[in-house]
XYZ file of C-alpha atoms in Angstrom:
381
model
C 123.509 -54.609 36.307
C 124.816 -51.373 34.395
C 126.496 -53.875 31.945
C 123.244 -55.541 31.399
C 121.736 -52.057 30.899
C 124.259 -50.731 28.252
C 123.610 -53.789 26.190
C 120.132 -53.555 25.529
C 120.527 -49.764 25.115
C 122.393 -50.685 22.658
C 120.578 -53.418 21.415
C 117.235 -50.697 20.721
C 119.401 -48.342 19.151
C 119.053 -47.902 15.430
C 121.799 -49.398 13.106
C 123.758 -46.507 11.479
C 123.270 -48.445 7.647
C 119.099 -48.247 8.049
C 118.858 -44.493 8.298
C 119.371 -41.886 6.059
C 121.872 -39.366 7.531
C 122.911 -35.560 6.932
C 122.511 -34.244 3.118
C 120.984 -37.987 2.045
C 118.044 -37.742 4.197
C 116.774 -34.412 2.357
C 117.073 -36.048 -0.884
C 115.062 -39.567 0.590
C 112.398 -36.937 2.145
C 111.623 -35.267 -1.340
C 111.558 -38.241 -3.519
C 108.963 -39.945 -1.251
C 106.678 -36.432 -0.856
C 107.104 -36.554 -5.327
C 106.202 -40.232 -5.179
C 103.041 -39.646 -2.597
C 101.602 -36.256 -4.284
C 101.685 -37.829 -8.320
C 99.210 -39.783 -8.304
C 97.074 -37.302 -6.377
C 97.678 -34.171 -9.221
C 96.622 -37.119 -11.866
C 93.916 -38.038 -10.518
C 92.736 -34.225 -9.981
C 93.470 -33.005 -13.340
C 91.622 -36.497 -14.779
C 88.531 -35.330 -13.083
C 88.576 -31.530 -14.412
C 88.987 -32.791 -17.757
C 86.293 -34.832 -17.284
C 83.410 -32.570 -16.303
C 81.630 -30.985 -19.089
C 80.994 -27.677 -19.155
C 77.016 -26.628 -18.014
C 75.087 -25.616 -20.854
C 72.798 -22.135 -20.817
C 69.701 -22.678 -19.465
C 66.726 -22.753 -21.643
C 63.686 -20.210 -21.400
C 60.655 -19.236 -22.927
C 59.628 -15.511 -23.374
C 57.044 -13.885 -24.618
C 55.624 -10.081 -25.012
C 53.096 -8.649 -21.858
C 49.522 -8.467 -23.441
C 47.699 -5.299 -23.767
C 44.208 -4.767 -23.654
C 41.072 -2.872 -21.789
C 40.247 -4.208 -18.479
C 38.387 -3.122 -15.415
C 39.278 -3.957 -11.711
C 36.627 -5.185 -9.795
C 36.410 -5.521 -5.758
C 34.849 -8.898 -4.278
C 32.813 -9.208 -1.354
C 31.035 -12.301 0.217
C 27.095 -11.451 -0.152
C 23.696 -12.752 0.412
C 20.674 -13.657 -1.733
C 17.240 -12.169 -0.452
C 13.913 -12.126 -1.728
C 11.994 -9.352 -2.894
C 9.015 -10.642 -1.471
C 8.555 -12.965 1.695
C 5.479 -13.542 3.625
C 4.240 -15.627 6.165
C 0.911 -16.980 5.102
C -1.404 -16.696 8.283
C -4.636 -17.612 9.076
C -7.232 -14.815 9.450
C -10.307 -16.326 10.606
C -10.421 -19.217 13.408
C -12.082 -22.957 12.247
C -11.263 -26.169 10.963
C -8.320 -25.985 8.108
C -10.838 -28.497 5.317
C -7.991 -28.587 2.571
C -4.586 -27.868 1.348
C -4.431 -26.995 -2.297
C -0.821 -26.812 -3.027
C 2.649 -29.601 -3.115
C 5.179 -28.084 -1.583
C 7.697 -26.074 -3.380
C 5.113 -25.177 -5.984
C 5.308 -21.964 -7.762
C 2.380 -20.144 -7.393
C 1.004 -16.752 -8.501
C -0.906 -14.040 -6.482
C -4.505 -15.132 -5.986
C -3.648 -19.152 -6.431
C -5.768 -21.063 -3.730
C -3.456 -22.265 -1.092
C -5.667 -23.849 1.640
C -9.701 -23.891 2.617
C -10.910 -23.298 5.825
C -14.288 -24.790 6.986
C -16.639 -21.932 5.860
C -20.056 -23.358 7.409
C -20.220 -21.177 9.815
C -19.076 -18.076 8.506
C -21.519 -18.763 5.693
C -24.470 -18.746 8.925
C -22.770 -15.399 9.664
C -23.323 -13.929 6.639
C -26.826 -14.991 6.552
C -27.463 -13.366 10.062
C -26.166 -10.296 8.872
C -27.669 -10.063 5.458
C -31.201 -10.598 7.407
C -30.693 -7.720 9.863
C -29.490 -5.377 7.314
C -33.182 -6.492 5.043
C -35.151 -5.762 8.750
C -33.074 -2.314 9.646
C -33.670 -1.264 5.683
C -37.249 -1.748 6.460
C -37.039 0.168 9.855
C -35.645 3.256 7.559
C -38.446 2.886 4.857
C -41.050 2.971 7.793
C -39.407 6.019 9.520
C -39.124 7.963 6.274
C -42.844 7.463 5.586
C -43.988 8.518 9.238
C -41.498 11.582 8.453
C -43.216 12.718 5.351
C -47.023 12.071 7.067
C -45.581 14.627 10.107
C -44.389 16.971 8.007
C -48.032 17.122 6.274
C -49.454 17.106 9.416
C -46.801 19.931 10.869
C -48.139 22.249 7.999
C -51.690 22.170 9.333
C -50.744 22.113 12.500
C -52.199 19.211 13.688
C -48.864 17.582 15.367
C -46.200 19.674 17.421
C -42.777 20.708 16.562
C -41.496 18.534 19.186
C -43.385 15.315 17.338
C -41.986 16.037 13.745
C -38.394 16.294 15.402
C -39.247 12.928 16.781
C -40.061 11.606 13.676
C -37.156 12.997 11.733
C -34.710 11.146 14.516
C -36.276 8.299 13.858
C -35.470 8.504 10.554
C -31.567 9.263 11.435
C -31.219 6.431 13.580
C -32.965 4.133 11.000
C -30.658 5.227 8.704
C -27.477 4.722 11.445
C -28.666 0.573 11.907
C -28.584 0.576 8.079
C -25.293 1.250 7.681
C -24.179 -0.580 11.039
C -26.093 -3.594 8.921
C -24.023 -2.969 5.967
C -20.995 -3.156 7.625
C -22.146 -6.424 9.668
C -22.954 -7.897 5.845
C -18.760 -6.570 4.936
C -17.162 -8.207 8.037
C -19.611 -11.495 7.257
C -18.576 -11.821 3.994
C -14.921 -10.814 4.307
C -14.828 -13.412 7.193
C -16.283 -16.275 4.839
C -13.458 -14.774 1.706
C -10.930 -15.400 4.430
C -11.558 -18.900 5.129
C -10.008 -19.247 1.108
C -6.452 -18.460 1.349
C -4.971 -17.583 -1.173
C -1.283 -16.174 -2.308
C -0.669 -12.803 -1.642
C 2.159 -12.696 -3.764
C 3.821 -14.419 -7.130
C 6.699 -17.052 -5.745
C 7.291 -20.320 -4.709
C 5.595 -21.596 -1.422
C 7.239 -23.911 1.218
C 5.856 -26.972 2.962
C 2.215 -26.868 4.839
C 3.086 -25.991 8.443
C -0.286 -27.596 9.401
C -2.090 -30.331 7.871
C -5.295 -30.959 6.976
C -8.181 -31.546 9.828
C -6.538 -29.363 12.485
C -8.260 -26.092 14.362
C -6.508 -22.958 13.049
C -6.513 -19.706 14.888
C -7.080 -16.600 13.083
C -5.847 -12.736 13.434
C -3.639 -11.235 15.827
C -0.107 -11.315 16.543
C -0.598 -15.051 17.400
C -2.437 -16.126 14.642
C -1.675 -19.647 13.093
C 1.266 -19.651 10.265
C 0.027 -21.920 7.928
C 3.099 -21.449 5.051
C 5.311 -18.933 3.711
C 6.024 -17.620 0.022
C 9.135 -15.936 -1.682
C 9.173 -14.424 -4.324
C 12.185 -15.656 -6.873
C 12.107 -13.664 -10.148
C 13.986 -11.057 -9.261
C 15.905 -11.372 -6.089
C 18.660 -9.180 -4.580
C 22.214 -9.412 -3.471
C 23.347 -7.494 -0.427
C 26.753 -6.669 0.248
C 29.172 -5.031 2.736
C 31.725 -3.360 1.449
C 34.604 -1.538 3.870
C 34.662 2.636 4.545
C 37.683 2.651 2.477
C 36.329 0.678 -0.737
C 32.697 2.428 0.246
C 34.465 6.660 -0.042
C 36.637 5.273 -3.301
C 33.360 4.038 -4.886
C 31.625 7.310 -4.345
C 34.579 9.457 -5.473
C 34.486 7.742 -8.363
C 30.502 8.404 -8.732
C 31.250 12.172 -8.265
C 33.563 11.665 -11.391
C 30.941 10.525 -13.540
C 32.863 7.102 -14.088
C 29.810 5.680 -12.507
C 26.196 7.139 -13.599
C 23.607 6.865 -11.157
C 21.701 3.810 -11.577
C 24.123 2.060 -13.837
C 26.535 0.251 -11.761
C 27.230 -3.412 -12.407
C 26.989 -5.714 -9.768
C 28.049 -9.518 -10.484
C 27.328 -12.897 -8.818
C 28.951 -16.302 -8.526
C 28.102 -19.080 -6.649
C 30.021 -21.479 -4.862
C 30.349 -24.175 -7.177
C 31.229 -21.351 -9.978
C 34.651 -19.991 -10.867
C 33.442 -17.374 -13.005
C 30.606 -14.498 -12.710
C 27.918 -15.531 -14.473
C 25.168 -13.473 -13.241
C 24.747 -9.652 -14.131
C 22.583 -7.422 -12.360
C 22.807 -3.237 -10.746
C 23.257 -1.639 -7.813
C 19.895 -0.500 -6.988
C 20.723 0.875 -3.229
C 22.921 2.127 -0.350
C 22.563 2.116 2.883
C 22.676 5.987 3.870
C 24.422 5.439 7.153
C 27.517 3.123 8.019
C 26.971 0.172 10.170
C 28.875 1.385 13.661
C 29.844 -2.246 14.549
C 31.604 -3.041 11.665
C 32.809 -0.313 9.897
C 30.977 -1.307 6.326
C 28.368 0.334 3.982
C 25.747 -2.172 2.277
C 24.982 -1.881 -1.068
C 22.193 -4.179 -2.911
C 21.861 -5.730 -6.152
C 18.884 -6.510 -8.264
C 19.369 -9.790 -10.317
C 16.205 -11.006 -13.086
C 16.330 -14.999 -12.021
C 13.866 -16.291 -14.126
C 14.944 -20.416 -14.027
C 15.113 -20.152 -9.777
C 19.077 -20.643 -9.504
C 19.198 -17.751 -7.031
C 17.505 -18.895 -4.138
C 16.796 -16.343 -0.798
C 19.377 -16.984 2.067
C 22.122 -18.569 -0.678
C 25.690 -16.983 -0.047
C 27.536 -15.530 -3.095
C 30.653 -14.440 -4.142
C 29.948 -10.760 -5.445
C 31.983 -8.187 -7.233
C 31.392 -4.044 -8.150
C 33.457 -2.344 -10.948
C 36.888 -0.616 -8.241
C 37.594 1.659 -11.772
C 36.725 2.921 -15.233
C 37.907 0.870 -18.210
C 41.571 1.426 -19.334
C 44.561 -0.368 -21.430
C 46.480 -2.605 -19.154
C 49.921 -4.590 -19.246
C 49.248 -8.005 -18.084
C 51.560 -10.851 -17.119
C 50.908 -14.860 -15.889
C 51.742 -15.023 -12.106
C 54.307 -17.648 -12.844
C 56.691 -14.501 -15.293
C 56.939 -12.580 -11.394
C 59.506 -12.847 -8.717
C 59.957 -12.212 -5.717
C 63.455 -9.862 -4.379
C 62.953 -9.236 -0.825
C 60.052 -6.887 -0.762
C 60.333 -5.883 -4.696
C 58.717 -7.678 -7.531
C 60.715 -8.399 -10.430
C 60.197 -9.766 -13.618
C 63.608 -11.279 -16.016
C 63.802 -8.329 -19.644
C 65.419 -9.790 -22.891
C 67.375 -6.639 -24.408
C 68.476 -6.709 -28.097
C 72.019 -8.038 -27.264
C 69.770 -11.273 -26.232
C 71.146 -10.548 -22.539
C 68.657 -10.973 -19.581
C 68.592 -8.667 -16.690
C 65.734 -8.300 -13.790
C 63.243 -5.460 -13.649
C 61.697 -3.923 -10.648
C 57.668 -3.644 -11.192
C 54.736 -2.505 -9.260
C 51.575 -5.379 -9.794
C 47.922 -4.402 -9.527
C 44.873 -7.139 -9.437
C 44.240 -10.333 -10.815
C 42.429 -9.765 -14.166
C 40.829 -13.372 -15.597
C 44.323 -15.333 -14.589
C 46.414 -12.509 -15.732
C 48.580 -9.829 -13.595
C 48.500 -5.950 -14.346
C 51.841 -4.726 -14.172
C 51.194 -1.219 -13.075
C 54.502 0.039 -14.183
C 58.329 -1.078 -15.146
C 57.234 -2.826 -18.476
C 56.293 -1.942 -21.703
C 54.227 -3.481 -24.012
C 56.641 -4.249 -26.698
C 59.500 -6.094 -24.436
C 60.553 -9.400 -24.095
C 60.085 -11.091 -20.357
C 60.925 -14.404 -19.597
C 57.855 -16.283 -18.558
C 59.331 -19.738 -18.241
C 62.636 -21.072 -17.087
């Protein structure tokens, strides 16, 4: 058994002629790390060679423009009328005709609808017929006055008579006048069954057609339509208690006269402001709830455009006129919590400058400070 073991021992063990012994192997070991590493250098110098070297980027620049501007605060706002009434009836009867289309522009005394004036016309009658008998009760007492007071003078009647008579002259006179004022109500109640605009607008649909009983005066009376008025209208606003103190701070100044501050208006399909009115009002008390002042606008709207209960963008003047620095958006970056924008110098080197931005003036940005007008910013690439 231990020869049999000794001979494949030796039968495993490496032949002395295969390996590399003693100062040989170093050699053998160098030549094969030279022949594995060439190719590797060649192919990594090939490859630097190869790359081309990045060209400077390209960019576009451009000097800030200068010119007069004016910030201006926006607010959402609302249109109202000047003018909105509720067209009720004022007498009770039959409503006999509508006189209008709905959506009609009307002026103040138009006929709007007819209410069945029979028998307010009877009324009047009645009335005009008692005043004509109580007028004749007056003539009559004034006639038996003047015989008394003949007859006092001779003494033919008593003092207590001619009073009589003169009383009966006094109340004569009294039914008269309660006549008179029967006739008024009589013939204001037949005017009323006419109804007619109060006011110059447009008028909305007829809340109740033709043929049905209407009920007249009173909290409850019957609304037949309703009128606003269009031409002008106003614009009310809230503005904030900060926005609200600035604005009058700068009214104390004089940048604002009385009665001469802008208000604009744009609607929702607009992007600019094309409508130019004033500030006509402020509220002279802050609303608790919200914290906000209202302000309100008087616009001329002569073709209709600005119709009551429309929402509006709206904007006040937030300063006086002065020379501004502007910029595109796109020429500003961002560093952290700075805004930068890249200078040219005259060596044609670029270098980023800290700036402080105000508002957004007709697409362009008002650099507050860190430029001057007459340098070079890069406003593209």
């Amino acid at each position: 058994m231990s020869a049999m073991f000794d001979a494949t021992l030796e039968a495993n063990r490496p032949h002395p002629e295969r390996l590399p012994t003693g100062a040989n192997f170093g050699l053998f070991y160098l030549a094969l790390c030279a022949l594995v590493l060439l190719p590797l250098s060649g192919c990594g110098k090939s490859e630097q060679q190869a790359a081309p070297e990045a060209p400077p980027p390209e960019v576009k620049i451009a000097q800030p423009v200068q010119r007069e501007v004016m910030e201006w605060d926006e607010y959402p706002g609302k249109i109202e009328a000047v003018e909105s009434v509720e067209v009720r009836a004022r007498v009770d009867g039959y409503l006999e005709k509508v006189n209008f289309e709905a959506g009609d522009r009307v002026k103040q005394g138009d006929l709007l609808f007819v209410i069945d004036p029979r028998p307010f016309q009877a009324e009047l009658n009645r009335a005009q017929a008692e005043l004509e008998e109580a007028k004749a009760r007056l003539e009559l007492a004034r006639s038996n006055l003047a015989r008394a007071e003949q007859l006092l003078e001779k003494h033919f009647i008593s003092r207590e008579e001619y009073d009589a008579r003169r009383a009966e002259v006094k109340q004569a006179r009294a039914a008269v006048r309660s006549a008179e004022a029967d006739v008024e109500v009589a013939r204001l109640n037949l005017e009323f069954t006419q109804v007619r605009s109060p006011i110059d607008g447009v008028v909305g649909r007829e809340l109740i057609t033709e043929g049905n009983l209407v009920k007249g005066g009173g909290a409850d009376a019957t609304q037949l339509t309703f009128i606003v008025s269009i031409d002008p209208v106003y614009a009310y606003v809230a503005v904030d208690e900060k926005s609200a103190l600035e604005y009058q701070r700068l009214a104390e100044q004089g940048v604002f006269p009385k009665g001469s501050v802008a208000m604009e208006l744009a609607l929702a399909n607009e992007a600019g402001y094309a409508y130019k009115g004033q500030i006509d009002y402020e509220s002279p008390r802050f609303e608790v709830a919200t914290g906000t002042q209202i302000l309100r606008g008087v616009f001329a709207n002569p073709d209709g455009i600005l119709k009551p209960g429309l929402f509006v963008r709206a904007r006040v003047p937030a300063s006086a006129p002065y020379q501004a620095i502007l910029l595109p958006d796109r020429a500003i970056a961002s560093s952290l919590a700075q805004k930068i924008v890249w200078v040219m110098d005259e060596n044609d080197q670029v270098a980023s400058r800290q700036v402080t931005l105000g508002p957004l003036v007709e697409g362009l940005r008002v650099i507050r400070e860190g430029l001057k007008p007459d340098e070079w910013v890069v406003v593209e690439g």
